[in-house]
Tab-separated table of C-alpha atoms in Angstrom:
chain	number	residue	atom	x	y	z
A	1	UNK	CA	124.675	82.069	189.220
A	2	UNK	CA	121.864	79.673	188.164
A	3	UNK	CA	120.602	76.948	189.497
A	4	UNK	CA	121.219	73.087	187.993
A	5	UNK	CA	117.757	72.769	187.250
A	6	UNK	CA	117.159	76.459	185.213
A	7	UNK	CA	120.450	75.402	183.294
A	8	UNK	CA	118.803	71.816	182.665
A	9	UNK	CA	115.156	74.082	181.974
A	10	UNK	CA	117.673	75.629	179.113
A	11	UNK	CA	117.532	72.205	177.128
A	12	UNK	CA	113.446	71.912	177.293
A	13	UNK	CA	113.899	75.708	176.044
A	14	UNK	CA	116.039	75.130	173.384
A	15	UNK	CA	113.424	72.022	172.239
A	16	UNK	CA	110.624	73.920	172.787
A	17	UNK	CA	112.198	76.044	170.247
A	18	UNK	CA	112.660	73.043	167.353
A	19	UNK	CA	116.055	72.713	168.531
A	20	UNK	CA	116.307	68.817	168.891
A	21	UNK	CA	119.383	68.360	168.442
A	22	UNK	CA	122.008	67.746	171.453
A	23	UNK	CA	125.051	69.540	169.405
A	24	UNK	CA	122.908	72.430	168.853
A	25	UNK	CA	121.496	72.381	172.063
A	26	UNK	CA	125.199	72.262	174.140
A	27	UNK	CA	126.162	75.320	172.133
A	28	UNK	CA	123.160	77.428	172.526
A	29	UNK	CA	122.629	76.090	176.470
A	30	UNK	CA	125.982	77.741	177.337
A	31	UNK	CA	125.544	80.825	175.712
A	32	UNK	CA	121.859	81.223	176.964
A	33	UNK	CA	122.984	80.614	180.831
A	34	UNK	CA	126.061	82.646	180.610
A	35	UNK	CA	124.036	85.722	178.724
A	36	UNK	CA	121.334	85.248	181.657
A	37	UNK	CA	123.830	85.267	184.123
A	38	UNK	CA	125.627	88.386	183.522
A	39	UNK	CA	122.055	89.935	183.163
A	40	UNK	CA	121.168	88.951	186.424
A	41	UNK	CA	124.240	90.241	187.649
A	42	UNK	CA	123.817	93.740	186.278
A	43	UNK	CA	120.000	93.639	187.533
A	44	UNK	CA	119.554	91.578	189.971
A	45	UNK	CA	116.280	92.442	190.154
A	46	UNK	CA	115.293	90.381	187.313
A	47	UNK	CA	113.917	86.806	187.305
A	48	UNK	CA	115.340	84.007	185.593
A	49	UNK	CA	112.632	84.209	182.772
A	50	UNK	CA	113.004	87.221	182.066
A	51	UNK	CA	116.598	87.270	181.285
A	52	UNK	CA	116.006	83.954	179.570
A	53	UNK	CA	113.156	86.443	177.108
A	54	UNK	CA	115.827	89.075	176.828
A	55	UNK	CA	118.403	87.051	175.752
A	56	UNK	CA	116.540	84.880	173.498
A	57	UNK	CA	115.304	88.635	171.615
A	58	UNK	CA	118.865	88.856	170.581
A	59	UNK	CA	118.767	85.911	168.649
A	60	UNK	CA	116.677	87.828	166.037
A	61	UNK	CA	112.939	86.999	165.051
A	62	UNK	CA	114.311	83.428	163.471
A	63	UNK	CA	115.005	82.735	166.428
A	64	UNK	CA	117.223	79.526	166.358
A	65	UNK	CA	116.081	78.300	163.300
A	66	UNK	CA	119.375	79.353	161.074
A	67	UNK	CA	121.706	78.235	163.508
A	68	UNK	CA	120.087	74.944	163.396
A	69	UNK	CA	119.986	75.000	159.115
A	70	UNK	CA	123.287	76.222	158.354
A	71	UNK	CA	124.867	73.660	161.269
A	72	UNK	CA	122.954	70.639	159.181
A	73	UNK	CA	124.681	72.358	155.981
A	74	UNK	CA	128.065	72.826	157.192
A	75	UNK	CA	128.177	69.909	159.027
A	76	UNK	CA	126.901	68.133	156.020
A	77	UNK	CA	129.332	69.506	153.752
A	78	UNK	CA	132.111	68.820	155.785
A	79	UNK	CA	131.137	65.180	156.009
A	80	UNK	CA	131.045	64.758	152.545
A	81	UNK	CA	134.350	66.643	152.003
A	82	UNK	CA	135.855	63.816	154.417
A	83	UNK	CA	134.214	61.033	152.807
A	84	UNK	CA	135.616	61.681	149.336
A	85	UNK	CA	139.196	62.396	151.171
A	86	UNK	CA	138.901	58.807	152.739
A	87	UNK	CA	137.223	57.463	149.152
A	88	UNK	CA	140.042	58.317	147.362
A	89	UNK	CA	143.037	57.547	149.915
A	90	UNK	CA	142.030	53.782	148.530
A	91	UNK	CA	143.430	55.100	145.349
A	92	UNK	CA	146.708	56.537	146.551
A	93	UNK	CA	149.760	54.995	148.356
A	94	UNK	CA	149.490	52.597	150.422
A	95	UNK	CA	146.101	51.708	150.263
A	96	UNK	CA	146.498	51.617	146.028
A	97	UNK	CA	148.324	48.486	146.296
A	98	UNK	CA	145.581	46.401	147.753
A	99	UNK	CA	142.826	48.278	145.579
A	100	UNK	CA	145.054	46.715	142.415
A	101	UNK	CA	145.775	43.917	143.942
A	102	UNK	CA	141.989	43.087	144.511
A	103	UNK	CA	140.861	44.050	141.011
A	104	UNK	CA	143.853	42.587	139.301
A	105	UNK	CA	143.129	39.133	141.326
A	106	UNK	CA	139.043	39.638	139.532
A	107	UNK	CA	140.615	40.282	135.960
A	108	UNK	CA	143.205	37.455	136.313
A	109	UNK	CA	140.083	35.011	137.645
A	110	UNK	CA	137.898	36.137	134.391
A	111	UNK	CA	140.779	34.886	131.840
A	112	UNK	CA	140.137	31.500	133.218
A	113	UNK	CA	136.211	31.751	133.514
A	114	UNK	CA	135.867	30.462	129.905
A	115	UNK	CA	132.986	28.177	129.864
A	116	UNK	CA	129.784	29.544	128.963
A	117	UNK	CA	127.894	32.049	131.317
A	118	UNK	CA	130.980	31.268	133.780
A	119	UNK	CA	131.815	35.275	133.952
A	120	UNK	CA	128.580	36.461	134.446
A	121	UNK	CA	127.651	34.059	136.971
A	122	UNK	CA	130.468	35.243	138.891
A	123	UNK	CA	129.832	38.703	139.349
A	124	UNK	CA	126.318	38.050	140.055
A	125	UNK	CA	127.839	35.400	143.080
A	126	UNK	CA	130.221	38.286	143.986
A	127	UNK	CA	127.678	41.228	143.365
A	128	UNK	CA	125.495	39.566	145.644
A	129	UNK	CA	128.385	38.678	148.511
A	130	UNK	CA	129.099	42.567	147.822
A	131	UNK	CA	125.131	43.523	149.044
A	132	UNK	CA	125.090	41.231	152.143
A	133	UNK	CA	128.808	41.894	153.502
A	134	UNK	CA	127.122	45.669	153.161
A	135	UNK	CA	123.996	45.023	154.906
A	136	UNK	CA	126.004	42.817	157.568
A	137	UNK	CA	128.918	45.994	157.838
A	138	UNK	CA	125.954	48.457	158.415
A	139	UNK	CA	124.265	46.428	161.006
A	140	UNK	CA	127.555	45.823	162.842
A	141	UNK	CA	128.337	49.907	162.279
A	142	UNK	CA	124.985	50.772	163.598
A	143	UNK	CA	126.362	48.722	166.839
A	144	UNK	CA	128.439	51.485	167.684
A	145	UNK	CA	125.349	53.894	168.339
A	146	UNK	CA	123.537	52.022	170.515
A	147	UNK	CA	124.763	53.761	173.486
A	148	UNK	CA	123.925	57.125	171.612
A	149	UNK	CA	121.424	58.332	174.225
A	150	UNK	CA	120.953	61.931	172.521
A	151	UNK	CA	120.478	62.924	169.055
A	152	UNK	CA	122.640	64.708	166.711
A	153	UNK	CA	123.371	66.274	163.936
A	154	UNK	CA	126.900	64.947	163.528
A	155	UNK	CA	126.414	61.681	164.178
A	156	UNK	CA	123.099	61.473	161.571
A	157	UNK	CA	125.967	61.574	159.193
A	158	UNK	CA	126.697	58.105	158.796
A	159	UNK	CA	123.031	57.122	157.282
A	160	UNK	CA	123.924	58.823	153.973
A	161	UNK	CA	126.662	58.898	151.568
A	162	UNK	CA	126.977	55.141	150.186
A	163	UNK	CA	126.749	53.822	146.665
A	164	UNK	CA	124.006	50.729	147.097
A	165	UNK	CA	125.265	47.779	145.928
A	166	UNK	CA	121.185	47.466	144.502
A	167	UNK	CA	122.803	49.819	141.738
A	168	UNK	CA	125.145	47.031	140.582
A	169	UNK	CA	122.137	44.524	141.288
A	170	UNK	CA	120.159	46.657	138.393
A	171	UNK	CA	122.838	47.298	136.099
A	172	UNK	CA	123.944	43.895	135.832
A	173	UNK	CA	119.956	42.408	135.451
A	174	UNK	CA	118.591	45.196	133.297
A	175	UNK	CA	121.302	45.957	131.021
A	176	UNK	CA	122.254	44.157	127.950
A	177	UNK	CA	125.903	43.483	128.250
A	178	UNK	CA	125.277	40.427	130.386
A	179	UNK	CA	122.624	39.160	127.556
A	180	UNK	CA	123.891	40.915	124.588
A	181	UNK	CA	123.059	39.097	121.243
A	182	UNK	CA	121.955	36.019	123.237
A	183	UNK	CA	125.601	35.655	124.175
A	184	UNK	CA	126.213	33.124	125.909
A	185	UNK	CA	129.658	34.218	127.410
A	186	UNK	CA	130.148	38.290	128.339
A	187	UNK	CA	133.065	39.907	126.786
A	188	UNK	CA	136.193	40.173	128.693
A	189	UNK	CA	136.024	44.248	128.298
A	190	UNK	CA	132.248	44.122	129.780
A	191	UNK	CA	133.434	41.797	132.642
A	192	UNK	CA	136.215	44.284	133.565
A	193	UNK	CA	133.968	47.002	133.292
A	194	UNK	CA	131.375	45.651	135.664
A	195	UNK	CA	134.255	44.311	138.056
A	196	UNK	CA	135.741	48.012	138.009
A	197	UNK	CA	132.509	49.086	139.691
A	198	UNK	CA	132.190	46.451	141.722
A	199	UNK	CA	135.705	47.102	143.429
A	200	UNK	CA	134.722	51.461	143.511
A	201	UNK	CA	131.472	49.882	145.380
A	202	UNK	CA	133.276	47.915	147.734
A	203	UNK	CA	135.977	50.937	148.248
A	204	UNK	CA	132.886	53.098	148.818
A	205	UNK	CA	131.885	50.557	151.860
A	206	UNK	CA	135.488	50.370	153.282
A	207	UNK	CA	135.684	54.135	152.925
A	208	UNK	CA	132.316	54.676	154.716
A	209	UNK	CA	133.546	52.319	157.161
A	210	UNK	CA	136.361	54.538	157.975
A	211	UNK	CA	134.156	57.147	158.183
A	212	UNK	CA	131.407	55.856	160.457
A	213	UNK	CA	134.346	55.033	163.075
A	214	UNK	CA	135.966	58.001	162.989
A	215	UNK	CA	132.424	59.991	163.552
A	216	UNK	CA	131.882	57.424	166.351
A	217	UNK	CA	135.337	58.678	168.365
A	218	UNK	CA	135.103	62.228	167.189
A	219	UNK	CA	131.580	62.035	169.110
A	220	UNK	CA	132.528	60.190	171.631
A	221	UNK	CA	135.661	62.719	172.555
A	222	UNK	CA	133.425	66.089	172.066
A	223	UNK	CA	129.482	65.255	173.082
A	224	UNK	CA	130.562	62.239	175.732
A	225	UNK	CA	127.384	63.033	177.589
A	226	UNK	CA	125.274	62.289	174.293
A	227	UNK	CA	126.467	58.756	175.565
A	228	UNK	CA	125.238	56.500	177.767
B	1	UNK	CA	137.087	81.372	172.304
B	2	UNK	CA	133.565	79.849	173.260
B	3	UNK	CA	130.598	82.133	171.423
B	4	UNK	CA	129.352	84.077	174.422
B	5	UNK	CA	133.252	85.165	175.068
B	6	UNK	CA	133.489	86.477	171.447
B	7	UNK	CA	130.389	88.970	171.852
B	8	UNK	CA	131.758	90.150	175.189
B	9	UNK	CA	135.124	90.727	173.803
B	10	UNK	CA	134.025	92.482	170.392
B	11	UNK	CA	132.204	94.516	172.419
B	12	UNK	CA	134.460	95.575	175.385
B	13	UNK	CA	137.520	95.955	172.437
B	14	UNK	CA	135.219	98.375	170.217
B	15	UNK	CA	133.757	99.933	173.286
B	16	UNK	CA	130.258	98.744	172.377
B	17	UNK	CA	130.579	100.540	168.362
B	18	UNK	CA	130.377	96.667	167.247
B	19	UNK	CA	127.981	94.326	168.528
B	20	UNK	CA	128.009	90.669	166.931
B	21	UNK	CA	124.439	89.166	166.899
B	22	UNK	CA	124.082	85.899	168.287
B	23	UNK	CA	121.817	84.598	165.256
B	24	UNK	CA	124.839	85.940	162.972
B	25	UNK	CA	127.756	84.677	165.177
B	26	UNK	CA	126.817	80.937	165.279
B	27	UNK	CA	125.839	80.396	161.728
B	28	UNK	CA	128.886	82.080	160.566
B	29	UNK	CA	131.500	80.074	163.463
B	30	UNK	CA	129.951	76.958	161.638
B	31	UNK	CA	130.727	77.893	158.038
B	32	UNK	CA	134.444	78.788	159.257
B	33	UNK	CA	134.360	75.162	161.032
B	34	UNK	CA	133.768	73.722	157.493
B	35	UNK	CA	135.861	75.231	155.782
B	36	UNK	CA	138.474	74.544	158.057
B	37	UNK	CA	139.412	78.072	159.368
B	38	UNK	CA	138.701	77.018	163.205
B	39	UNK	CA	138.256	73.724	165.140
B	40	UNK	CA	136.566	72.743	167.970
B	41	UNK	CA	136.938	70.988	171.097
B	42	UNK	CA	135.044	70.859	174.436
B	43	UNK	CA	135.399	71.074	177.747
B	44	UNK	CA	133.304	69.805	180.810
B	45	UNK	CA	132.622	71.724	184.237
B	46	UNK	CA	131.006	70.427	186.136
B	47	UNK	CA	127.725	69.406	184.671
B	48	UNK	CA	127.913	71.956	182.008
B	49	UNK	CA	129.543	71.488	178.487
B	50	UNK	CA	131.413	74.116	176.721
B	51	UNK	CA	132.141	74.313	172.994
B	52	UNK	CA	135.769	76.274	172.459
B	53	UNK	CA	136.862	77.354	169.074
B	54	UNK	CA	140.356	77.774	168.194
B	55	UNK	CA	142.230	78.898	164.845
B	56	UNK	CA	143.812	76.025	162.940
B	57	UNK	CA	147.075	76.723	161.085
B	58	UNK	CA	145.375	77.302	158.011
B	59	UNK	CA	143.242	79.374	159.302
B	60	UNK	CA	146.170	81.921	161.490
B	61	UNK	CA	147.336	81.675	157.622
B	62	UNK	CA	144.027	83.172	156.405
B	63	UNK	CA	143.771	86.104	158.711
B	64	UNK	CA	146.841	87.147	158.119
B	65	UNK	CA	145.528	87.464	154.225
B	66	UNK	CA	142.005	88.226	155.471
B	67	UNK	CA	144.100	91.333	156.675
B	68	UNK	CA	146.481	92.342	154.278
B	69	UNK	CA	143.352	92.177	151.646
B	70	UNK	CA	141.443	94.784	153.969
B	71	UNK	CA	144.320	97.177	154.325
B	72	UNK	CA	145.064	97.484	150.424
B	73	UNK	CA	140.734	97.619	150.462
B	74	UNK	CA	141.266	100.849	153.299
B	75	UNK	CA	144.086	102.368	151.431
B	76	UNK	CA	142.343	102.041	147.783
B	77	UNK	CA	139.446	103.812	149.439
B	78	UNK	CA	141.317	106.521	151.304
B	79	UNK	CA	142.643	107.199	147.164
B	80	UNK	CA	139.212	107.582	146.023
B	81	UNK	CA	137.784	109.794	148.808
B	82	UNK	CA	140.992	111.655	149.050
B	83	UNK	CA	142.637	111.945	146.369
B	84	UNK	CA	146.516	113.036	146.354
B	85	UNK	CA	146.411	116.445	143.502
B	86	UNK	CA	148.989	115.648	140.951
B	87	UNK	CA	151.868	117.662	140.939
B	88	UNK	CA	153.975	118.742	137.429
């Protein structure tokens, strides 16, 4: 059996290797000290390090290296897989209703925004509302990590996979259906348009919010330790 | 099943014929994570974390296809290398 401290030497081995991250790192920890150990056991003439040499040969001459790559991959893929599921459950029952509700409350608001400049005005006010309730929601998100002591692949997860609301930002400034002809008041097809994007931003933001919490208790139930 | 257990038991069942590499075995329990196949949990002792992976219900689904597509795979080859002389 070894020692506490060679199973805690295990973790500076694993870094020492490029392995940084703690979800790697638990995996390959237990298999190193349980290889070791049953080495040990069938010579127990041999020293901790060298079991630790013997059993690191078998990993190949890449070492850890694609354990580490195709664990970013998969884990990456499988993120996005779940991102998309929880995108699109906006779109399907129950979650539909408010998704029409919200847009059909914008397209009902832009038949009375007659007055000139009124309509795109308005989606500038609410494109701009749209980029600080973001910022605000990724702040308060990034709350949830601040007792994440170790880092990890899973949990890096939630820094990508957002539409940026600066995408509306541009569209609406650079393109010419806010301007179009110098006029003065956008069409009601072009305001619907815009709004439609608007709302598949702000679904994107819910749905990554869903997302970021559910990586936060999926964590928190299999790496508790990567907690403080 | 953690990873270390798998090796041991590939070997012991095969009597040492198969070994699974530890660079292959990881990289590979991963990809099956992803695509759903197994799932994971762990388990503390101690101070020491363990990572066990089990077969979802898709995946018991997919080995039982996994080995119905190898047997008709053994059986086409047994026709080719042995091939039954026609009678008539």
């Amino acid at each position: 059996m070894i020692t506490e401290a060679q199973y805690e030497s295990l973790f500076a081995f694993c870094r020492k290797h490029y392995v940084h991250y703690y979800d790697v790192q638990v995996e390959l920890v237990d298999h190193l000290s349980e290889a070791i150990e049953e080495k040990i056991k069938l010579n127990p003439k041999l020293s901790f390090e060298q079991a630790l040499d013997s059993v690191y040969a078998g990993f190949g001459i890449k070492g850890f290296a694609d354990i580490v790559a195709t664990r970013m991959e998969m884990v990456s893929k499988k993120s996005r897989k779940q991102k998309w599921k929880l995108f699109f459950s906006y779109f399907t029952v129950p979650k539909i209703a408010m998704t029409l509700c919200i847009y059909a409350a914008i397209l009902l608001l832009g038949k009375f925004l007659t007055q000139d400049y009124f309509r795109g005005v308005f989606l500038a006010v609410l494109g701009v509302s749209l980029f600080v309730f973001e910022i605000i929601y990724s702040i308060h998100l990034n709350r949830l990590f601040k007792k994440q002591i170790k880092e990890m692949i899973f949990t890096n997860e939630r820094l990508s996979g957002i539409i940026d609301t600066v995408f509306f930002v541009q569209i609406l400034f650079t393109s010419s259906v806010f301007d179009f002809a110098e006029a003065k008041q956008m069409h009601f097809l072009a305001y619907s348009l815009i709004s439609l994007f608007m709302l598949v931003i702000f679904v994107s933001i819910l749905a990554h919010r869903d997302f970021v919490k559910e990586l936060h208790s999926g964590a928190l139930k299999l790496y508790p330790k990567a907690f403080a | 099943m953690y990873g270390y257990q798998m090796t041991q038991m590939v070997k012991e069942i095969t009597k040492g014929e198969l070994n699974i590499t530890e660079g292959a075995l990881y990289p590979l329990l991963h990809k099956l994570e992803e695509q759903g196949v197994v799932e994971t949990e762990t388990e503390m002792n101690g101070n020491r974390m363990r990572k066990y992976y089990s077969l979802t219900k898709a995946g018991k689904k997919h080995t039982v296809n996994a080995m119905d597509e190898m047997k008709a795979f053994m059986q086409s080859l047994e026709f080719i290398v042995n091939p039954k002389p026609i009678v008539g």
